[in-house]
Amino acid sequence: MPITTVPKIWMDGEFVDWNDATVHILTPTLHYGWGVFEGIRAYATPQGPAVFQHRAHMERLHRSAKILQMDVPYSVDELMSATRELIRGAELDACYIRPLVYLGYGEMGLNPLPSKVRVAIAVWPWGTYLGDEGITNGVRAKTSTWVRIGANMIPTGTKACGVYINSSLAKVEALQAGYDEAILLNEHGSVAEGSGENIFVVRDGTLLTPPLTAGVLRGITRDSVIEFAADLGIPFAESDLLRHDMYVAQEAFYTGTAAEVVPIRSVDDRELGPPGPITRRLQEMFFAVVAGKEPRFAHMLDHVHE
């Protein structure tokens, strides 16, 4: 969906007009994908907009940058403060937030280290990533012919810009084949994740998700859902999953900042049926938490106007 512009983007400590937030064509990040980013959401609550798991996201941004030897010149607290100010200035009740750590114009070549590290944060209104119909009734998933990159190929524990061509190839393939989303297997043939989401299944009443060793990103929403499951008394385990495990799952769903919590109603044309009770309980808990309606999880919200 097209981006709705807002007045300002934060770039290296300054608020820049949306149309003036540009970079040089020779920035190494554009040519080589050397950069890291986050996807974060702010939600409308009775106390005004609140950023979900704000600190956890900004801490992961710093970790991703460290893995790529990028020294972020702003602390987690400074980035959080800039984000809150952006949202206030845009007068948004809810929005998507995109922090980006990238390389500025300087020196071209495969060695990124001489280039200056730059930081930008943008916010804009953004609806459901996989559609309201997907949230309610589930999406159709296709196992991709593209293999999820291995952890010793590119560090899968980072949200690195260049990593996401792997995800984009899988996403486009799924859409062009008439599906809503992809499922990527790793080089060992085990289920890894969606194009931009973690994957959960339910088997015999137990909630399962692939371990980090399967090559998945440790999703913030993934961790939150695991915490919700513990609170609700739902049995949980990390487990390697094979492709056919998806076909016979009692329930399955995606989690992610953009996707939120989305049921999977079919995999490779094998019907899983309507969203099941565990999926619904976790989905309802998620949306109650982000709306500020679950005091037990108030620590997950950073209120913009506090």
PDB file of C-alpha atoms in Angstrom:
ATOM      1  CA  MET A   1       0.000   0.000   0.000  1.00  0.00           C
ATOM      2  CA  PRO A   2       1.274   3.528  -0.710  1.00  0.00           C
ATOM      3  CA  ILE A   3       2.843   5.504   2.116  1.00  0.00           C
ATOM      4  CA  THR A   4       0.913   8.495   3.443  1.00  0.00           C
ATOM      5  CA  THR A   5       3.424  11.273   4.013  1.00  0.00           C
ATOM      6  CA  VAL A   6       3.818  13.105   7.311  1.00  0.00           C
ATOM      7  CA  PRO A   7       5.536  16.465   7.907  1.00  0.00           C
ATOM      8  CA  LYS A   8       8.980  15.360   9.115  1.00  0.00           C
ATOM      9  CA  ILE A   9      11.559  12.565   9.099  1.00  0.00           C
ATOM     10  CA  TRP A  10      14.287  12.441  11.750  1.00  0.00           C
ATOM     11  CA  MET A  11      17.762  12.279  10.220  1.00  0.00           C
ATOM     12  CA  ASP A  12      20.933  12.406  12.303  1.00  0.00           C
ATOM     13  CA  GLY A  13      19.390  14.431  15.085  1.00  0.00           C
ATOM     14  CA  GLU A  14      17.401  16.854  12.934  1.00  0.00           C
ATOM     15  CA  PHE A  15      13.791  16.936  11.771  1.00  0.00           C
ATOM     16  CA  VAL A  16      13.789  17.178   7.989  1.00  0.00           C
ATOM     17  CA  ASP A  17      10.846  17.848   5.682  1.00  0.00           C
ATOM     18  CA  TRP A  18       9.508  14.595   4.207  1.00  0.00           C
ATOM     19  CA  ASN A  19      10.434  15.484   0.615  1.00  0.00           C
ATOM     20  CA  ASP A  20      13.903  16.676   1.623  1.00  0.00           C
ATOM     21  CA  ALA A  21      14.860  13.442   3.441  1.00  0.00           C
ATOM     22  CA  THR A  22      17.213  12.218   0.716  1.00  0.00           C
ATOM     23  CA  VAL A  23      20.578  10.468   0.414  1.00  0.00           C
ATOM     24  CA  HIS A  24      23.298  10.513  -2.228  1.00  0.00           C
ATOM     25  CA  ILE A  25      23.013   7.995  -5.067  1.00  0.00           C
ATOM     26  CA  LEU A  26      26.455   6.628  -4.154  1.00  0.00           C
ATOM     27  CA  THR A  27      25.653   5.658  -0.583  1.00  0.00           C
ATOM     28  CA  PRO A  28      27.147   2.164  -0.129  1.00  0.00           C
ATOM     29  CA  THR A  29      23.939   0.945   1.518  1.00  0.00           C
ATOM     30  CA  LEU A  30      22.062   1.374  -1.757  1.00  0.00           C
ATOM     31  CA  HIS A  31      24.688  -0.566  -3.705  1.00  0.00           C
ATOM     32  CA  TYR A  32      25.604  -3.318  -1.243  1.00  0.00           C
ATOM     33  CA  GLY A  33      22.732  -3.525   1.253  1.00  0.00           C
ATOM     34  CA  TRP A  34      24.995  -2.730   4.215  1.00  0.00           C
ATOM     35  CA  GLY A  35      22.571  -1.363   6.769  1.00  0.00           C
ATOM     36  CA  VAL A  36      20.108  -2.431   9.456  1.00  0.00           C
ATOM     37  CA  PHE A  37      16.567  -1.425  10.270  1.00  0.00           C
ATOM     38  CA  GLU A  38      13.594  -2.064  12.509  1.00  0.00           C
ATOM     39  CA  GLY A  39       9.848  -2.275  12.020  1.00  0.00           C
ATOM     40  CA  ILE A  40       7.878  -0.951  14.990  1.00  0.00           C
ATOM     41  CA  ARG A  41       4.237  -0.010  15.539  1.00  0.00           C
ATOM     42  CA  ALA A  42       2.503   2.537  17.714  1.00  0.00           C
ATOM     43  CA  TYR A  43      -1.111   1.858  18.619  1.00  0.00           C
ATOM     44  CA  ALA A  44      -4.012   3.993  19.771  1.00  0.00           C
ATOM     45  CA  THR A  45      -4.772   3.555  23.484  1.00  0.00           C
ATOM     46  CA  PRO A  46      -6.991   5.426  25.951  1.00  0.00           C
ATOM     47  CA  GLN A  47      -3.847   7.345  27.015  1.00  0.00           C
ATOM     48  CA  GLY A  48      -2.972   8.286  23.423  1.00  0.00           C
ATOM     49  CA  PRO A  49      -0.503   6.603  21.060  1.00  0.00           C
ATOM     50  CA  ALA A  50       1.815   4.013  22.581  1.00  0.00           C
ATOM     51  CA  VAL A  51       4.769   2.254  20.962  1.00  0.00           C
ATOM     52  CA  PHE A  52       4.711  -1.530  21.363  1.00  0.00           C
ATOM     53  CA  GLN A  53       7.949  -3.018  22.702  1.00  0.00           C
ATOM     54  CA  HIS A  54       9.776   0.213  21.842  1.00  0.00           C
ATOM     55  CA  ARG A  55      12.936  -0.408  23.852  1.00  0.00           C
ATOM     56  CA  ALA A  56      13.225  -4.038  22.715  1.00  0.00           C
ATOM     57  CA  HIS A  57      13.147  -2.912  19.078  1.00  0.00           C
ATOM     58  CA  MET A  58      15.739  -0.175  19.519  1.00  0.00           C
ATOM     59  CA  GLU A  59      17.993  -2.529  21.450  1.00  0.00           C
ATOM     60  CA  ARG A  60      17.760  -5.050  18.624  1.00  0.00           C
ATOM     61  CA  LEU A  61      18.625  -2.274  16.158  1.00  0.00           C
ATOM     62  CA  HIS A  62      21.810  -1.644  18.143  1.00  0.00           C
ATOM     63  CA  ARG A  63      22.624  -5.369  18.250  1.00  0.00           C
ATOM     64  CA  SER A  64      22.105  -5.714  14.505  1.00  0.00           C
ATOM     65  CA  ALA A  65      24.390  -2.749  13.888  1.00  0.00           C
ATOM     66  CA  LYS A  66      27.078  -4.178  16.164  1.00  0.00           C
ATOM     67  CA  ILE A  67      27.089  -7.452  14.234  1.00  0.00           C
ATOM     68  CA  LEU A  68      27.724  -5.456  11.036  1.00  0.00           C
ATOM     69  CA  GLN A  69      30.402  -3.359  12.788  1.00  0.00           C
ATOM     70  CA  MET A  70      28.324  -0.193  12.560  1.00  0.00           C
ATOM     71  CA  ASP A  71      28.743   2.127  15.539  1.00  0.00           C
ATOM     72  CA  VAL A  72      25.348   3.770  16.065  1.00  0.00           C
ATOM     73  CA  PRO A  73      25.997   7.370  17.140  1.00  0.00           C
ATOM     74  CA  TYR A  74      22.745   7.590  19.144  1.00  0.00           C
ATOM     75  CA  SER A  75      21.765   5.689  22.268  1.00  0.00           C
ATOM     76  CA  VAL A  76      18.624   3.608  22.602  1.00  0.00           C
ATOM     77  CA  ASP A  77      17.079   6.324  24.779  1.00  0.00           C
ATOM     78  CA  GLU A  78      17.905   9.029  22.223  1.00  0.00           C
ATOM     79  CA  LEU A  79      16.300   7.019  19.422  1.00  0.00           C
ATOM     80  CA  MET A  80      13.197   6.384  21.525  1.00  0.00           C
ATOM     81  CA  SER A  81      12.917  10.072  22.374  1.00  0.00           C
ATOM     82  CA  ALA A  82      13.230  11.059  18.708  1.00  0.00           C
ATOM     83  CA  THR A  83      10.513   8.568  17.768  1.00  0.00           C
ATOM     84  CA  ARG A  84       8.106   9.887  20.364  1.00  0.00           C
ATOM     85  CA  GLU A  85       8.737  13.446  19.181  1.00  0.00           C
ATOM     86  CA  LEU A  86       8.131  12.426  15.561  1.00  0.00           C
ATOM     87  CA  ILE A  87       4.782  10.857  16.436  1.00  0.00           C
ATOM     88  CA  ARG A  88       3.736  13.872  18.473  1.00  0.00           C
ATOM     89  CA  GLY A  89       4.699  16.235  15.661  1.00  0.00           C
ATOM     90  CA  ALA A  90       2.759  14.210  13.109  1.00  0.00           C
ATOM     91  CA  GLU A  91      -0.266  14.095  15.445  1.00  0.00           C
ATOM     92  CA  LEU A  92      -0.759  10.397  14.784  1.00  0.00           C
ATOM     93  CA  ASP A  93      -2.877   8.122  16.972  1.00  0.00           C
ATOM     94  CA  ALA A  94      -1.269   5.025  15.468  1.00  0.00           C
ATOM     95  CA  CYS A  95       1.542   4.473  12.992  1.00  0.00           C
ATOM     96  CA  TYR A  96       4.332   2.317  11.632  1.00  0.00           C
ATOM     97  CA  ILE A  97       7.890   3.290  12.604  1.00  0.00           C
ATOM     98  CA  ARG A  98      10.991   2.616  10.499  1.00  0.00           C
ATOM     99  CA  PRO A  99      14.415   3.325  12.031  1.00  0.00           C
ATOM    100  CA  LEU A 100      17.286   2.829   9.588  1.00  0.00           C
ATOM    101  CA  VAL A 101      21.031   2.712  10.235  1.00  0.00           C
ATOM    102  CA  TYR A 102      22.856   3.156   6.948  1.00  0.00           C
ATOM    103  CA  LEU A 103      26.123   4.308   5.407  1.00  0.00           C
ATOM    104  CA  GLY A 104      26.469   7.858   4.190  1.00  0.00           C
ATOM    105  CA  TYR A 105      28.163   8.990   1.007  1.00  0.00           C
ATOM    106  CA  GLY A 106      31.909   8.677   1.277  1.00  0.00           C
ATOM    107  CA  GLU A 107      33.852   5.760  -0.094  1.00  0.00           C
ATOM    108  CA  MET A 108      32.594   3.148  -2.557  1.00  0.00           C
ATOM    109  CA  GLY A 109      33.669  -0.470  -2.498  1.00  0.00           C
ATOM    110  CA  LEU A 110      32.987  -3.678  -0.648  1.00  0.00           C
ATOM    111  CA  ASN A 111      34.752  -2.426   2.478  1.00  0.00           C
ATOM    112  CA  PRO A 112      32.053  -0.414   4.282  1.00  0.00           C
ATOM    113  CA  LEU A 113      34.109   0.569   7.302  1.00  0.00           C
ATOM    114  CA  PRO A 114      35.449   3.950   6.024  1.00  0.00           C
ATOM    115  CA  SER A 115      31.911   5.294   5.409  1.00  0.00           C
ATOM    116  CA  LYS A 116      30.132   7.360   8.039  1.00  0.00           C
ATOM    117  CA  VAL A 117      27.223   5.703   9.846  1.00  0.00           C
ATOM    118  CA  ARG A 118      23.976   7.639   9.492  1.00  0.00           C
ATOM    119  CA  VAL A 119      20.612   7.146  11.221  1.00  0.00           C
ATOM    120  CA  ALA A 120      17.071   8.033  10.176  1.00  0.00           C
ATOM    121  CA  ILE A 121      13.601   7.397  11.610  1.00  0.00           C
ATOM    122  CA  ALA A 122      10.345   7.728   9.690  1.00  0.00           C
ATOM    123  CA  VAL A 123       6.749   7.251  10.847  1.00  0.00           C
ATOM    124  CA  TRP A 124       3.563   7.010   8.824  1.00  0.00           C
ATOM    125  CA  PRO A 125       0.012   5.642   9.066  1.00  0.00           C
ATOM    126  CA  TRP A 126      -0.115   2.010   7.944  1.00  0.00           C
ATOM    127  CA  GLY A 127      -2.966  -0.463   8.118  1.00  0.00           C
ATOM    128  CA  THR A 128      -2.930  -4.242   8.347  1.00  0.00           C
ATOM    129  CA  TYR A 129      -0.084  -5.764   6.340  1.00  0.00           C
ATOM    130  CA  LEU A 130      -1.887  -8.934   5.266  1.00  0.00           C
ATOM    131  CA  GLY A 131      -5.336  -7.340   5.214  1.00  0.00           C
ATOM    132  CA  ASP A 132      -8.310  -7.300   7.538  1.00  0.00           C
ATOM    133  CA  GLU A 133      -9.608 -10.470   5.899  1.00  0.00           C
ATOM    134  CA  GLY A 134      -6.345 -12.205   6.759  1.00  0.00           C
ATOM    135  CA  ILE A 135      -6.526 -11.093  10.392  1.00  0.00           C
ATOM    136  CA  THR A 136     -10.087 -12.401  10.671  1.00  0.00           C
ATOM    137  CA  ASN A 137     -10.136 -15.552   8.562  1.00  0.00           C
ATOM    138  CA  GLY A 138      -6.504 -16.386   7.863  1.00  0.00           C
ATOM    139  CA  VAL A 139      -4.184 -16.308   4.855  1.00  0.00           C
ATOM    140  CA  ARG A 140      -3.101 -18.806   2.210  1.00  0.00           C
ATOM    141  CA  ALA A 141       0.586 -19.711   2.422  1.00  0.00           C
ATOM    142  CA  LYS A 142       2.949 -21.226  -0.146  1.00  0.00           C
ATOM    143  CA  THR A 143       6.228 -22.983   0.562  1.00  0.00           C
ATOM    144  CA  SER A 144       8.812 -21.016  -1.373  1.00  0.00           C
ATOM    145  CA  THR A 145      11.301 -22.483  -3.814  1.00  0.00           C
ATOM    146  CA  TRP A 146      13.750 -19.946  -2.374  1.00  0.00           C
ATOM    147  CA  VAL A 147      15.708 -21.270   0.614  1.00  0.00           C
ATOM    148  CA  ARG A 148      16.127 -19.217   3.769  1.00  0.00           C
ATOM    149  CA  ILE A 149      19.718 -18.007   3.994  1.00  0.00           C
ATOM    150  CA  GLY A 150      21.916 -19.801   6.512  1.00  0.00           C
ATOM    151  CA  ALA A 151      23.371 -18.157   9.607  1.00  0.00           C
ATOM    152  CA  ASN A 152      26.908 -18.665   8.279  1.00  0.00           C
ATOM    153  CA  MET A 153      26.028 -17.097   4.921  1.00  0.00           C
ATOM    154  CA  ILE A 154      24.651 -13.817   6.269  1.00  0.00           C
ATOM    155  CA  PRO A 155      23.887 -13.306   9.993  1.00  0.00           C
ATOM    156  CA  THR A 156      20.207 -14.224  10.251  1.00  0.00           C
ATOM    157  CA  GLY A 157      20.057 -12.729  13.736  1.00  0.00           C
ATOM    158  CA  THR A 158      20.190  -9.230  12.251  1.00  0.00           C
ATOM    159  CA  LYS A 159      17.571  -7.151  10.471  1.00  0.00           C
ATOM    160  CA  ALA A 160      20.115  -6.322   7.808  1.00  0.00           C
ATOM    161  CA  CYS A 161      18.939  -4.533   4.669  1.00  0.00           C
ATOM    162  CA  GLY A 162      20.599  -6.895   2.186  1.00  0.00           C
ATOM    163  CA  VAL A 163      19.147  -9.977   3.876  1.00  0.00           C
ATOM    164  CA  TYR A 164      15.663  -9.031   2.765  1.00  0.00           C
ATOM    165  CA  ILE A 165      16.133  -9.709  -0.930  1.00  0.00           C
ATOM    166  CA  ASN A 166      15.786 -13.346   0.174  1.00  0.00           C
ATOM    167  CA  SER A 167      12.448 -12.480   1.756  1.00  0.00           C
ATOM    168  CA  SER A 168      11.300 -10.348  -1.166  1.00  0.00           C
ATOM    169  CA  LEU A 169      11.947 -13.119  -3.685  1.00  0.00           C
ATOM    170  CA  ALA A 170       9.808 -15.492  -1.624  1.00  0.00           C
ATOM    171  CA  LYS A 171       7.051 -12.907  -1.150  1.00  0.00           C
ATOM    172  CA  VAL A 172       6.830 -12.071  -4.862  1.00  0.00           C
ATOM    173  CA  GLU A 173       6.797 -15.743  -5.797  1.00  0.00           C
ATOM    174  CA  ALA A 174       3.900 -16.407  -3.423  1.00  0.00           C
ATOM    175  CA  LEU A 175       1.879 -13.429  -4.636  1.00  0.00           C
ATOM    176  CA  GLN A 176       2.413 -14.247  -8.294  1.00  0.00           C
ATOM    177  CA  ALA A 177       1.225 -17.804  -7.648  1.00  0.00           C
ATOM    178  CA  GLY A 178      -1.983 -16.489  -6.093  1.00  0.00           C
ATOM    179  CA  TYR A 179      -1.127 -16.895  -2.403  1.00  0.00           C
ATOM    180  CA  ASP A 180      -0.948 -14.315   0.378  1.00  0.00           C
ATOM    181  CA  GLU A 181       2.395 -15.146   1.969  1.00  0.00           C
ATOM    182  CA  ALA A 182       5.417 -17.430   1.778  1.00  0.00           C
ATOM    183  CA  ILE A 183       7.000 -20.036   4.020  1.00  0.00           C
ATOM    184  CA  LEU A 184      10.764 -20.426   3.677  1.00  0.00           C
ATOM    185  CA  LEU A 185      12.617 -23.625   4.515  1.00  0.00           C
ATOM    186  CA  ASN A 186      16.251 -23.543   5.616  1.00  0.00           C
ATOM    187  CA  GLU A 187      19.123 -25.348   3.927  1.00  0.00           C
ATOM    188  CA  HIS A 188      18.366 -28.475   5.983  1.00  0.00           C
ATOM    189  CA  GLY A 189      14.759 -28.599   4.792  1.00  0.00           C
ATOM    190  CA  SER A 190      13.222 -27.454   8.083  1.00  0.00           C
ATOM    191  CA  VAL A 191      10.659 -24.667   8.356  1.00  0.00           C
ATOM    192  CA  ALA A 192      12.309 -21.328   9.070  1.00  0.00           C
ATOM    193  CA  GLU A 193       9.888 -18.392   8.782  1.00  0.00           C
ATOM    194  CA  GLY A 194       7.665 -16.355   6.512  1.00  0.00           C
ATOM    195  CA  SER A 195       8.960 -13.608   4.263  1.00  0.00           C
ATOM    196  CA  GLY A 196       8.730 -11.152   7.152  1.00  0.00           C
ATOM    197  CA  GLU A 197       7.167 -13.145   9.975  1.00  0.00           C
ATOM    198  CA  ASN A 198       7.860 -15.894  12.465  1.00  0.00           C
ATOM    199  CA  ILE A 199       5.720 -19.032  12.295  1.00  0.00           C
ATOM    200  CA  PHE A 200       3.833 -20.883  15.040  1.00  0.00           C
ATOM    201  CA  VAL A 201       1.840 -24.109  14.848  1.00  0.00           C
ATOM    202  CA  VAL A 202      -0.346 -25.992  17.318  1.00  0.00           C
ATOM    203  CA  ARG A 203       0.104 -29.737  17.692  1.00  0.00           C
ATOM    204  CA  ASP A 204      -1.872 -31.743  20.274  1.00  0.00           C
ATOM    205  CA  GLY A 205      -2.638 -28.561  22.189  1.00  0.00           C
ATOM    206  CA  THR A 206       1.006 -27.440  22.366  1.00  0.00           C
ATOM    207  CA  LEU A 207       2.236 -24.245  20.753  1.00  0.00           C
ATOM    208  CA  LEU A 208       5.402 -24.799  18.679  1.00  0.00           C
ATOM    209  CA  THR A 209       7.766 -22.479  16.833  1.00  0.00           C
ATOM    210  CA  PRO A 210      11.112 -23.131  15.094  1.00  0.00           C
ATOM    211  CA  PRO A 211      14.198 -22.463  17.243  1.00  0.00           C
ATOM    212  CA  LEU A 212      16.645 -19.709  16.442  1.00  0.00           C
ATOM    213  CA  THR A 213      19.028 -22.360  15.130  1.00  0.00           C
ATOM    214  CA  ALA A 214      16.602 -22.904  12.241  1.00  0.00           C
ATOM    215  CA  GLY A 215      17.805 -19.578  10.856  1.00  0.00           C
ATOM    216  CA  VAL A 216      14.923 -17.429  12.065  1.00  0.00           C
ATOM    217  CA  LEU A 217      15.049 -13.859  13.255  1.00  0.00           C
ATOM    218  CA  ARG A 218      14.241 -13.563  16.945  1.00  0.00           C
ATOM    219  CA  GLY A 219      11.073 -11.579  16.456  1.00  0.00           C
ATOM    220  CA  ILE A 220       9.882  -9.114  19.070  1.00  0.00           C
ATOM    221  CA  THR A 221       6.271 -10.174  18.456  1.00  0.00           C
ATOM    222  CA  ARG A 222       7.428 -13.815  18.570  1.00  0.00           C
ATOM    223  CA  ASP A 223       8.855 -13.274  22.053  1.00  0.00           C
ATOM    224  CA  SER A 224       5.721 -11.402  23.133  1.00  0.00           C
ATOM    225  CA  VAL A 225       3.422 -14.214  21.977  1.00  0.00           C
ATOM    226  CA  ILE A 226       5.541 -16.736  23.888  1.00  0.00           C
ATOM    227  CA  GLU A 227       5.080 -14.567  26.979  1.00  0.00           C
ATOM    228  CA  PHE A 228       1.325 -14.380  26.363  1.00  0.00           C
ATOM    229  CA  ALA A 229       1.139 -18.169  26.020  1.00  0.00           C
ATOM    230  CA  ALA A 230       2.812 -18.615  29.403  1.00  0.00           C
ATOM    231  CA  ASP A 231       0.357 -16.175  30.968  1.00  0.00           C
ATOM    232  CA  LEU A 232      -2.593 -18.049  29.452  1.00  0.00           C
ATOM    233  CA  GLY A 233      -1.285 -21.450  30.495  1.00  0.00           C
ATOM    234  CA  ILE A 234      -0.768 -22.668  26.920  1.00  0.00           C
ATOM    235  CA  PRO A 235       1.981 -25.340  26.677  1.00  0.00           C
ATOM    236  CA  PHE A 236       4.871 -24.129  24.521  1.00  0.00           C
ATOM    237  CA  ALA A 237       8.093 -25.510  23.054  1.00  0.00           C
ATOM    238  CA  GLU A 238      10.623 -24.637  20.384  1.00  0.00           C
ATOM    239  CA  SER A 239      10.767 -27.437  17.831  1.00  0.00           C
ATOM    240  CA  ASP A 240      12.165 -28.081  14.396  1.00  0.00           C
ATOM    241  CA  LEU A 241       9.303 -28.415  11.916  1.00  0.00           C
ATOM    242  CA  LEU A 242       9.286 -30.140   8.564  1.00  0.00           C
ATOM    243  CA  ARG A 243       7.242 -29.020   5.585  1.00  0.00           C
ATOM    244  CA  HIS A 244       4.679 -31.761   6.111  1.00  0.00           C
ATOM    245  CA  ASP A 245       4.231 -30.688   9.732  1.00  0.00           C
ATOM    246  CA  MET A 246       2.637 -27.524   8.373  1.00  0.00           C
ATOM    247  CA  TYR A 247       0.140 -29.601   6.357  1.00  0.00           C
ATOM    248  CA  VAL A 248      -1.156 -31.501   9.396  1.00  0.00           C
ATOM    249  CA  ALA A 249      -0.963 -28.732  11.995  1.00  0.00           C
ATOM    250  CA  GLN A 250      -4.126 -28.254  14.008  1.00  0.00           C
ATOM    251  CA  GLU A 251      -3.526 -24.505  13.856  1.00  0.00           C
ATOM    252  CA  ALA A 252      -0.886 -22.224  12.414  1.00  0.00           C
ATOM    253  CA  PHE A 253      -0.219 -18.491  12.399  1.00  0.00           C
ATOM    254  CA  TYR A 254       2.322 -15.816  11.538  1.00  0.00           C
ATOM    255  CA  THR A 255       3.628 -13.180  13.937  1.00  0.00           C
ATOM    256  CA  GLY A 256       5.485  -9.971  13.161  1.00  0.00           C
ATOM    257  CA  THR A 257       5.351  -6.231  13.649  1.00  0.00           C
ATOM    258  CA  ALA A 258       3.858  -5.605  10.219  1.00  0.00           C
ATOM    259  CA  ALA A 259       1.668  -8.725  10.117  1.00  0.00           C
ATOM    260  CA  GLU A 260       0.797  -8.683  13.855  1.00  0.00           C
ATOM    261  CA  VAL A 261      -0.876 -12.076  14.597  1.00  0.00           C
ATOM    262  CA  VAL A 262      -2.357 -13.629  11.440  1.00  0.00           C
ATOM    263  CA  PRO A 263      -3.892 -17.124  11.173  1.00  0.00           C
ATOM    264  CA  ILE A 264      -2.766 -19.419   8.350  1.00  0.00           C
ATOM    265  CA  ARG A 265      -5.771 -21.145   6.847  1.00  0.00           C
ATOM    266  CA  SER A 266      -3.968 -23.246   4.228  1.00  0.00           C
ATOM    267  CA  VAL A 267      -0.435 -24.301   3.280  1.00  0.00           C
ATOM    268  CA  ASP A 268       0.289 -25.410  -0.281  1.00  0.00           C
ATOM    269  CA  ASP A 269      -3.465 -25.907  -0.796  1.00  0.00           C
ATOM    270  CA  ARG A 270      -3.772 -28.172   2.258  1.00  0.00           C
ATOM    271  CA  GLU A 271      -6.604 -26.701   4.272  1.00  0.00           C
ATOM    272  CA  LEU A 272      -6.035 -26.175   7.988  1.00  0.00           C
ATOM    273  CA  GLY A 273      -9.522 -24.842   8.562  1.00  0.00           C
ATOM    274  CA  PRO A 274     -10.688 -21.648  10.244  1.00  0.00           C
ATOM    275  CA  PRO A 275      -8.544 -20.024  12.953  1.00  0.00           C
ATOM    276  CA  GLY A 276      -8.409 -22.318  15.980  1.00  0.00           C
ATOM    277  CA  PRO A 277      -8.974 -21.567  19.673  1.00  0.00           C
ATOM    278  CA  ILE A 278      -5.308 -21.138  20.668  1.00  0.00           C
ATOM    279  CA  THR A 279      -4.652 -18.834  17.729  1.00  0.00           C
ATOM    280  CA  ARG A 280      -7.708 -16.781  18.644  1.00  0.00           C
ATOM    281  CA  ARG A 281      -6.762 -16.531  22.325  1.00  0.00           C
ATOM    282  CA  LEU A 282      -3.274 -15.327  21.488  1.00  0.00           C
ATOM    283  CA  GLN A 283      -4.525 -12.964  18.802  1.00  0.00           C
ATOM    284  CA  GLU A 284      -7.096 -11.476  21.180  1.00  0.00           C
ATOM    285  CA  MET A 285      -4.461 -11.089  23.869  1.00  0.00           C
ATOM    286  CA  PHE A 286      -2.097  -9.358  21.445  1.00  0.00           C
ATOM    287  CA  PHE A 287      -4.677  -6.810  20.312  1.00  0.00           C
ATOM    288  CA  ALA A 288      -5.819  -6.202  23.888  1.00  0.00           C
ATOM    289  CA  VAL A 289      -2.229  -5.546  24.990  1.00  0.00           C
ATOM    290  CA  VAL A 290      -1.388  -3.121  22.183  1.00  0.00           C
ATOM    291  CA  ALA A 291      -4.667  -1.271  22.821  1.00  0.00           C
ATOM    292  CA  GLY A 292      -3.677  -0.728  26.448  1.00  0.00           C
ATOM    293  CA  LYS A 293      -6.402  -3.028  27.816  1.00  0.00           C
ATOM    294  CA  GLU A 294      -4.189  -5.554  29.634  1.00  0.00           C
ATOM    295  CA  PRO A 295      -2.582  -4.021  32.747  1.00  0.00           C
ATOM    296  CA  ARG A 296      -0.432  -7.144  33.245  1.00  0.00           C
ATOM    297  CA  PHE A 297       1.469  -6.254  30.080  1.00  0.00           C
ATOM    298  CA  ALA A 298       1.510  -2.469  30.443  1.00  0.00           C
ATOM    299  CA  HIS A 299       5.330  -2.680  30.511  1.00  0.00           C
ATOM    300  CA  MET A 300       5.255  -3.515  26.796  1.00  0.00           C
ATOM    301  CA  LEU A 301       3.874  -0.067  25.898  1.00  0.00           C
ATOM    302  CA  ASP A 302       5.796   3.203  25.695  1.00  0.00           C
ATOM    303  CA  HIS A 303       3.257   6.029  25.817  1.00  0.00           C
ATOM    304  CA  VAL A 304       4.155   8.881  23.505  1.00  0.00           C
ATOM    305  CA  HIS A 305       2.621  11.659  25.610  1.00  0.00           C
ATOM    306  CA  GLU A 306       4.025  10.623  28.983  1.00  0.00           C
TER     307      GLU A 306
END
